[in-house]
Amino acid sequence: MSRLFRDVEGGPRCPHGSVVCIGAFDGLHLGHRALVRHTVERARALDLPAVALSFEPLPREFFAPQAPPPRLLLPRAKAEGLLALDADQVGLLRFNGRLSGLSAEDFVQRVLVERLAAREVWVGPEFRFGKARGGDIALLRRLGEQAGFSAHEIEPVHLDGQRVSSTRIREALLAGDFASAGRLLGRRYAIGGHVVHGKQLGRTLGFPTANLRFGGKTPALSGIYATWVHGIGEQPRASVSSLGTRPTVAGVEPLLEAHLFDFDGDLYGRRIEVEFVAHLRAELKFPDLDSLTVQMHRDAEQARELLQLDPRRPTASPALGADATQTA
């Protein structure tokens, strides 16, 4: 059986019971990690599978498609992260009209009882569920008593006197405060994905890039950044990255373009992670490609200088591997 499921309907996934945690898990920050790890600990104590339950798209994305919230983590990375935290199964339930119309009582019966046979359910602070957000932790506890499971709210995680939240992380990222964002996340902020083909404009300008798409999601950042690229050899590669719609060439879709320094080859299809170190400038519309190219050289020089000062800079430049090659 696959460890990932998407549907409310279907047969029992945990016929002998489970311990479930529920959340948006956008970013998998310190608060999310505490919730998942506690759920896993309880599951191990009861000798039951641990299930991390979330939604895709996020409810806020579904209800506000014209102004969706910026995403800290894409769906695949969220699922991989939850599994890496030792969840035995991950549910990314398709949040659509049908699911959004389920009452709190129906959600409990169909998902937590029939699908997962929950024995314990753990949620974060201010948890709401069901149609029109009609359910809260008090209702979940009452329904659990009737259905045979207990419901619990985990204590919030605080840092610098404030609760850790995805909103705080988004605000830190927009301010270019990657140190604060990293502390809230428990790791440096990075975006991962498989390298896709672009228009190869960067190569014609002397700046070939490894490109990552967002699958219709809204990124939490926009601009030009000093970055490390992971996934090519044992050490990260120094790079300068652009994240945005590329207004100079009339782009529309958000795209992350990473130019790896001193590197040449083909990365199409390879999974990489782009780790953000410093914000260089906002994305701008230039009058022509020559002006854009001049600025790209300045950006690259500034990124090199900043990465030389980064405490996580590799002690030596990684050698090019036979299968480590740059994209167009």
CSV table of C-alpha atoms in Angstrom, one decimal:
chain,number,residue,atom,x,y,z
A,1,MET,CA,0.0,0.0,0.0
A,2,SER,CA,1.2,3.5,-0.9
A,3,ARG,CA,2.1,5.6,2.1
A,4,LEU,CA,0.4,8.6,0.5
A,5,PHE,CA,-3.4,8.9,-0.1
A,6,ARG,CA,-5.5,11.8,-1.5
A,7,ASP,CA,-9.1,10.7,-1.2
A,8,VAL,CA,-11.8,10.8,1.5
A,9,GLU,CA,-13.5,7.8,0.0
A,10,GLY,CA,-12.0,4.3,0.0
A,11,GLY,CA,-11.5,1.4,2.3
A,12,PRO,CA,-10.0,1.5,5.8
A,13,ARG,CA,-6.3,2.4,5.7
A,14,CYS,CA,-5.7,1.6,9.3
A,15,PRO,CA,-8.1,-1.2,10.2
A,16,HIS,CA,-6.6,-1.7,13.6
A,17,GLY,CA,-6.5,1.9,14.6
A,18,SER,CA,-4.2,4.9,14.2
A,19,VAL,CA,-2.9,8.1,15.8
A,20,VAL,CA,-3.7,11.1,13.6
A,21,CYS,CA,-2.4,14.7,13.5
A,22,ILE,CA,-4.1,17.3,11.3
A,23,GLY,CA,-2.7,20.6,9.9
A,24,ALA,CA,-1.9,22.7,6.9
A,25,PHE,CA,1.8,22.0,7.5
A,26,ASP,CA,2.9,24.7,5.1
A,27,GLY,CA,6.6,25.1,5.8
A,28,LEU,CA,6.9,22.3,8.3
A,29,HIS,CA,8.1,24.8,10.8
A,30,LEU,CA,9.1,24.1,14.5
A,31,GLY,CA,5.4,24.1,15.5
A,32,HIS,CA,4.4,21.6,12.8
A,33,ARG,CA,7.4,19.4,13.6
A,34,ALA,CA,6.5,19.3,17.3
A,35,LEU,CA,3.0,18.2,16.4
A,36,VAL,CA,4.1,15.5,14.1
A,37,ARG,CA,6.8,14.2,16.4
A,38,HIS,CA,4.5,14.0,19.3
A,39,THR,CA,1.9,12.1,17.2
A,40,VAL,CA,4.6,9.7,16.1
A,41,GLU,CA,5.7,9.2,19.8
A,42,ARG,CA,2.1,8.4,20.8
A,43,ALA,CA,1.7,6.1,17.9
A,44,ARG,CA,4.8,4.1,18.8
A,45,ALA,CA,3.6,3.9,22.4
A,46,LEU,CA,0.3,2.4,21.3
A,47,ASP,CA,1.9,0.3,18.6
A,48,LEU,CA,-0.3,2.0,15.9
A,49,PRO,CA,0.6,3.7,12.7
A,50,ALA,CA,1.0,7.5,12.8
A,51,VAL,CA,-1.0,9.4,10.1
A,52,ALA,CA,-0.3,13.1,9.2
A,53,LEU,CA,-3.4,14.5,7.6
A,54,SER,CA,-3.4,17.7,5.4
A,55,PHE,CA,-5.1,19.2,2.4
A,56,GLU,CA,-4.2,20.1,-1.2
A,57,PRO,CA,-4.9,22.7,-2.2
A,58,LEU,CA,-4.9,24.5,1.1
A,59,PRO,CA,-8.4,25.7,2.0
A,60,ARG,CA,-7.3,29.3,1.7
A,61,GLU,CA,-6.1,28.6,-1.8
A,62,PHE,CA,-9.4,27.0,-2.7
A,63,PHE,CA,-11.6,29.8,-1.3
A,64,ALA,CA,-9.4,32.7,-2.6
A,65,PRO,CA,-8.0,31.5,-6.0
A,66,GLN,CA,-7.5,35.1,-7.2
A,67,ALA,CA,-5.4,36.0,-4.1
A,68,PRO,CA,-4.0,32.7,-2.8
A,69,PRO,CA,-1.6,32.7,0.2
A,70,PRO,CA,2.1,32.5,-0.7
A,71,ARG,CA,3.2,28.9,-0.3
A,72,LEU,CA,6.3,28.0,1.8
A,73,LEU,CA,6.3,24.4,0.7
A,74,LEU,CA,5.0,22.7,-2.4
A,75,PRO,CA,2.8,19.6,-2.1
A,76,ARG,CA,5.4,17.0,-2.9
A,77,ALA,CA,8.0,18.5,-0.6
A,78,LYS,CA,5.3,18.6,2.2
A,79,ALA,CA,4.6,14.9,1.8
A,80,GLU,CA,8.3,14.0,1.7
A,81,GLY,CA,8.9,16.1,4.8
A,82,LEU,CA,6.1,14.5,6.7
A,83,LEU,CA,7.3,11.1,5.8
A,84,ALA,CA,10.9,12.1,6.8
A,85,LEU,CA,9.4,13.0,10.3
A,86,ASP,CA,8.5,9.3,10.5
A,87,ALA,CA,4.8,9.5,9.7
A,88,ASP,CA,3.7,6.1,8.5
A,89,GLN,CA,1.0,7.5,6.2
A,90,VAL,CA,0.4,10.9,4.8
A,91,GLY,CA,-3.0,12.1,3.6
A,92,LEU,CA,-3.1,15.1,1.3
A,93,LEU,CA,-6.8,15.2,0.9
A,94,ARG,CA,-8.1,16.9,-2.3
A,95,PHE,CA,-9.8,20.0,-1.0
A,96,ASN,CA,-12.6,20.7,-3.4
A,97,GLY,CA,-16.3,21.6,-3.3
A,98,ARG,CA,-17.2,18.2,-2.0
A,99,LEU,CA,-14.8,18.2,0.8
A,100,SER,CA,-15.4,21.8,1.7
A,101,GLY,CA,-19.1,21.0,2.0
A,102,LEU,CA,-18.7,18.2,4.5
A,103,SER,CA,-20.0,19.1,8.0
A,104,ALA,CA,-17.6,18.7,10.9
A,105,GLU,CA,-19.6,15.6,11.9
A,106,ASP,CA,-19.4,14.0,8.5
A,107,PHE,CA,-15.6,14.7,8.3
A,108,VAL,CA,-15.1,13.0,11.5
A,109,GLN,CA,-17.2,10.0,10.5
A,110,ARG,CA,-15.9,9.5,7.0
A,111,VAL,CA,-12.2,10.3,7.5
A,112,LEU,CA,-11.2,9.9,11.1
A,113,VAL,CA,-13.5,6.9,11.9
A,114,GLU,CA,-14.2,5.0,8.7
A,115,ARG,CA,-10.9,5.7,6.8
A,116,LEU,CA,-8.4,5.9,9.6
A,117,ALA,CA,-10.0,4.2,12.7
A,118,ALA,CA,-8.4,7.0,14.8
A,119,ARG,CA,-7.7,6.2,18.5
A,120,GLU,CA,-6.1,9.6,19.2
A,121,VAL,CA,-6.3,12.9,17.2
A,122,TRP,CA,-3.8,15.7,17.7
A,123,VAL,CA,-4.2,19.2,16.4
A,124,GLY,CA,-2.5,22.6,16.7
A,125,PRO,CA,-3.7,25.8,18.3
A,126,GLU,CA,-6.9,27.4,17.0
A,127,PHE,CA,-7.8,24.3,14.9
A,128,ARG,CA,-11.0,24.6,12.9
A,129,PHE,CA,-12.6,22.0,10.6
A,130,GLY,CA,-15.7,21.1,8.6
A,131,LYS,CA,-18.1,23.2,6.5
A,132,ALA,CA,-17.7,27.0,7.1
A,133,ARG,CA,-15.0,26.1,9.8
A,134,GLY,CA,-17.8,25.0,12.0
A,135,GLY,CA,-15.8,22.6,14.1
A,136,ASP,CA,-13.3,23.3,16.8
A,137,ILE,CA,-11.3,21.3,19.4
A,138,ALA,CA,-14.3,21.2,21.8
A,139,LEU,CA,-16.6,19.7,19.1
A,140,LEU,CA,-13.8,17.3,18.0
A,141,ARG,CA,-13.6,16.1,21.6
A,142,ARG,CA,-17.3,15.5,21.9
A,143,LEU,CA,-17.5,13.7,18.6
A,144,GLY,CA,-14.4,11.7,19.6
A,145,GLU,CA,-16.1,10.5,22.8
A,146,GLN,CA,-19.0,9.2,20.7
A,147,ALA,CA,-16.8,7.6,18.1
A,148,GLY,CA,-14.2,6.1,20.4
A,149,PHE,CA,-11.2,8.4,20.0
A,150,SER,CA,-9.7,11.1,22.2
A,151,ALA,CA,-8.8,14.5,20.8
A,152,HIS,CA,-5.9,16.7,22.0
A,153,GLU,CA,-4.5,20.2,21.3
A,154,ILE,CA,-0.7,20.4,21.4
A,155,GLU,CA,0.9,23.4,23.2
A,156,PRO,CA,2.1,26.1,20.7
A,157,VAL,CA,5.8,26.5,20.2
A,158,HIS,CA,7.2,29.9,20.9
A,159,LEU,CA,10.3,31.6,19.8
A,160,ASP,CA,11.4,35.1,20.9
A,161,GLY,CA,8.2,35.5,22.9
A,162,GLN,CA,5.8,34.8,19.9
A,163,ARG,CA,4.1,31.7,18.6
A,164,VAL,CA,5.9,30.1,15.6
A,165,SER,CA,3.6,30.4,12.6
A,166,SER,CA,3.7,30.3,8.8
A,167,THR,CA,2.6,33.9,8.8
A,168,ARG,CA,5.8,35.0,10.8
A,169,ILE,CA,7.9,33.0,8.4
A,170,ARG,CA,6.3,34.7,5.3
A,171,GLU,CA,6.9,38.1,6.9
A,172,ALA,CA,10.5,37.3,7.6
A,173,LEU,CA,11.1,36.1,4.0
A,174,LEU,CA,9.5,39.2,2.5
A,175,ALA,CA,11.8,41.3,4.7
A,176,GLY,CA,14.8,39.4,3.5
A,177,ASP,CA,15.4,38.2,7.1
A,178,PHE,CA,16.5,34.6,6.2
A,179,ALA,CA,18.2,34.1,9.6
A,180,SER,CA,14.8,34.6,11.4
A,181,ALA,CA,13.0,32.5,8.9
A,182,GLY,CA,15.5,29.7,9.3
A,183,ARG,CA,15.2,29.8,13.1
A,184,LEU,CA,11.4,29.5,12.9
A,185,LEU,CA,11.7,26.7,10.3
A,186,GLY,CA,14.5,24.9,12.1
A,187,ARG,CA,16.5,24.9,8.9
A,188,ARG,CA,17.4,27.3,6.1
A,189,TYR,CA,14.6,28.2,3.7
A,190,ALA,CA,14.9,26.3,0.4
A,191,ILE,CA,12.7,25.4,-2.6
A,192,GLY,CA,13.1,22.0,-4.1
A,193,GLY,CA,11.9,20.4,-7.3
A,194,HIS,CA,12.8,18.8,-10.6
A,195,VAL,CA,14.7,20.9,-13.2
A,196,VAL,CA,12.5,21.7,-16.2
A,197,HIS,CA,13.1,23.1,-19.6
A,198,GLY,CA,12.9,26.9,-20.0
A,199,LYS,CA,13.1,29.2,-23.1
A,200,GLN,CA,17.0,29.0,-22.9
A,201,LEU,CA,17.2,32.8,-22.8
A,202,GLY,CA,19.7,32.6,-20.0
A,203,ARG,CA,22.1,30.6,-22.0
A,204,THR,CA,22.0,33.1,-24.9
A,205,LEU,CA,22.8,35.9,-22.4
A,206,GLY,CA,25.7,33.9,-20.9
A,207,PHE,CA,23.7,32.9,-17.8
A,208,PRO,CA,22.4,29.3,-18.2
A,209,THR,CA,20.0,28.4,-15.4
A,210,ALA,CA,18.4,25.5,-13.7
A,211,ASN,CA,14.6,26.2,-13.7
A,212,LEU,CA,12.0,25.1,-11.2
A,213,ARG,CA,8.2,25.7,-11.7
A,214,PHE,CA,5.5,26.1,-9.0
A,215,GLY,CA,2.6,24.1,-10.4
A,216,GLY,CA,0.2,27.0,-10.1
A,217,LYS,CA,1.2,27.8,-6.5
A,218,THR,CA,2.2,31.3,-5.4
A,219,PRO,CA,5.8,31.5,-4.1
A,220,ALA,CA,6.5,33.3,-0.9
A,221,LEU,CA,9.5,35.3,-2.4
A,222,SER,CA,10.1,37.5,-5.4
A,223,GLY,CA,13.4,39.0,-6.5
A,224,ILE,CA,17.1,38.2,-7.0
A,225,TYR,CA,19.0,36.2,-4.4
A,226,ALA,CA,22.4,34.7,-3.4
A,227,THR,CA,21.7,31.0,-3.1
A,228,TRP,CA,23.2,27.6,-2.7
A,229,VAL,CA,22.1,24.7,-4.9
A,230,HIS,CA,21.9,21.3,-3.3
A,231,GLY,CA,21.6,17.9,-5.1
A,232,ILE,CA,24.7,18.1,-7.4
A,233,GLY,CA,27.5,16.3,-5.7
A,234,GLU,CA,28.3,16.2,-2.0
A,235,GLN,CA,28.6,20.0,-1.4
A,236,PRO,CA,26.2,22.8,-2.3
A,237,ARG,CA,27.0,24.9,-5.4
A,238,ALA,CA,27.2,28.7,-5.2
A,239,SER,CA,24.6,30.4,-7.3
A,240,VAL,CA,22.6,33.5,-8.0
A,241,SER,CA,18.9,33.0,-8.5
A,242,SER,CA,15.9,34.9,-9.8
A,243,LEU,CA,12.4,34.2,-8.5
A,244,GLY,CA,9.5,35.9,-10.3
A,245,THR,CA,7.7,36.3,-13.6
A,246,ARG,CA,10.5,37.8,-15.7
A,247,PRO,CA,8.8,41.1,-16.7
A,248,THR,CA,11.6,42.1,-19.1
A,249,VAL,CA,10.5,39.2,-21.4
A,250,ALA,CA,6.8,39.4,-20.7
A,251,GLY,CA,6.7,36.4,-18.5
A,252,VAL,CA,3.6,35.4,-16.6
A,253,GLU,CA,4.3,32.1,-14.7
A,254,PRO,CA,6.4,32.3,-11.6
A,255,LEU,CA,9.7,30.6,-12.2
A,256,LEU,CA,12.8,30.0,-10.0
A,257,GLU,CA,16.0,30.3,-12.2
A,258,ALA,CA,19.3,29.4,-10.5
A,259,HIS,CA,22.6,30.2,-12.3
A,260,LEU,CA,25.3,28.0,-10.8
A,261,PHE,CA,28.8,29.6,-10.8
A,262,ASP,CA,31.7,27.8,-12.6
A,263,PHE,CA,29.5,25.0,-13.8
A,264,ASP,CA,28.5,23.7,-17.2
A,265,GLY,CA,26.2,20.9,-18.3
A,266,ASP,CA,22.7,19.5,-18.3
A,267,LEU,CA,20.5,19.1,-15.2
A,268,TYR,CA,17.1,18.5,-16.8
A,269,GLY,CA,15.0,16.1,-14.7
A,270,ARG,CA,17.3,16.2,-11.7
A,271,ARG,CA,15.9,17.1,-8.3
A,272,ILE,CA,17.6,20.0,-6.7
A,273,GLU,CA,17.1,22.3,-3.7
A,274,VAL,CA,17.8,26.0,-3.9
A,275,GLU,CA,18.7,27.4,-0.5
A,276,PHE,CA,18.2,31.2,0.0
A,277,VAL,CA,21.0,33.1,1.7
A,278,ALA,CA,20.5,36.8,0.9
A,279,HIS,CA,18.2,39.1,-1.0
A,280,LEU,CA,20.0,41.2,-3.6
A,281,ARG,CA,17.3,43.3,-5.2
A,282,ALA,CA,13.7,43.3,-6.4
A,283,GLU,CA,12.7,41.9,-9.7
A,284,LEU,CA,12.7,44.8,-12.3
A,285,LYS,CA,11.6,45.4,-15.9
A,286,PHE,CA,14.6,46.5,-18.0
A,287,PRO,CA,14.2,48.4,-21.3
A,288,ASP,CA,16.2,45.8,-23.2
A,289,LEU,CA,18.2,42.6,-22.9
A,290,ASP,CA,21.5,44.4,-22.9
A,291,SER,CA,20.5,46.3,-19.8
A,292,LEU,CA,19.3,43.1,-18.2
A,293,THR,CA,22.6,41.4,-18.9
A,294,VAL,CA,24.7,44.2,-17.4
A,295,GLN,CA,22.6,43.9,-14.2
A,296,MET,CA,22.9,40.1,-14.2
A,297,HIS,CA,26.7,40.5,-14.1
A,298,ARG,CA,26.4,42.8,-11.1
A,299,ASP,CA,24.0,40.5,-9.4
A,300,ALA,CA,26.4,37.5,-9.9
A,301,GLU,CA,29.4,39.5,-8.5
A,302,GLN,CA,27.4,40.5,-5.5
A,303,ALA,CA,26.2,37.0,-4.9
A,304,ARG,CA,29.7,35.6,-5.1
A,305,GLU,CA,30.9,38.1,-2.5
A,306,LEU,CA,28.1,37.4,-0.1
A,307,LEU,CA,28.5,33.6,-0.4
A,308,GLN,CA,32.2,33.9,0.4
A,309,LEU,CA,31.1,35.4,3.7
A,310,ASP,CA,28.4,32.8,4.4
A,311,PRO,CA,29.4,30.6,7.4
A,312,ARG,CA,28.1,27.5,5.6
A,313,ARG,CA,30.4,28.1,2.6
A,314,PRO,CA,32.1,24.8,1.6
A,315,THR,CA,35.7,24.7,2.5
A,316,ALA,CA,36.6,23.8,-1.1
A,317,SER,CA,34.8,24.1,-4.5
A,318,PRO,CA,33.2,20.8,-5.4
A,319,ALA,CA,34.7,19.1,-8.5
A,320,LEU,CA,32.5,18.5,-11.5
A,321,GLY,CA,31.1,15.0,-11.6
A,322,ALA,CA,30.6,13.2,-14.9
A,323,ASP,CA,26.8,13.3,-14.3
A,324,ALA,CA,26.7,16.8,-12.8
A,325,THR,CA,26.0,19.1,-15.7
A,326,GLN,CA,24.3,22.5,-16.1
A,327,THR,CA,21.0,23.3,-17.7
A,328,ALA,CA,20.0,25.9,-20.3
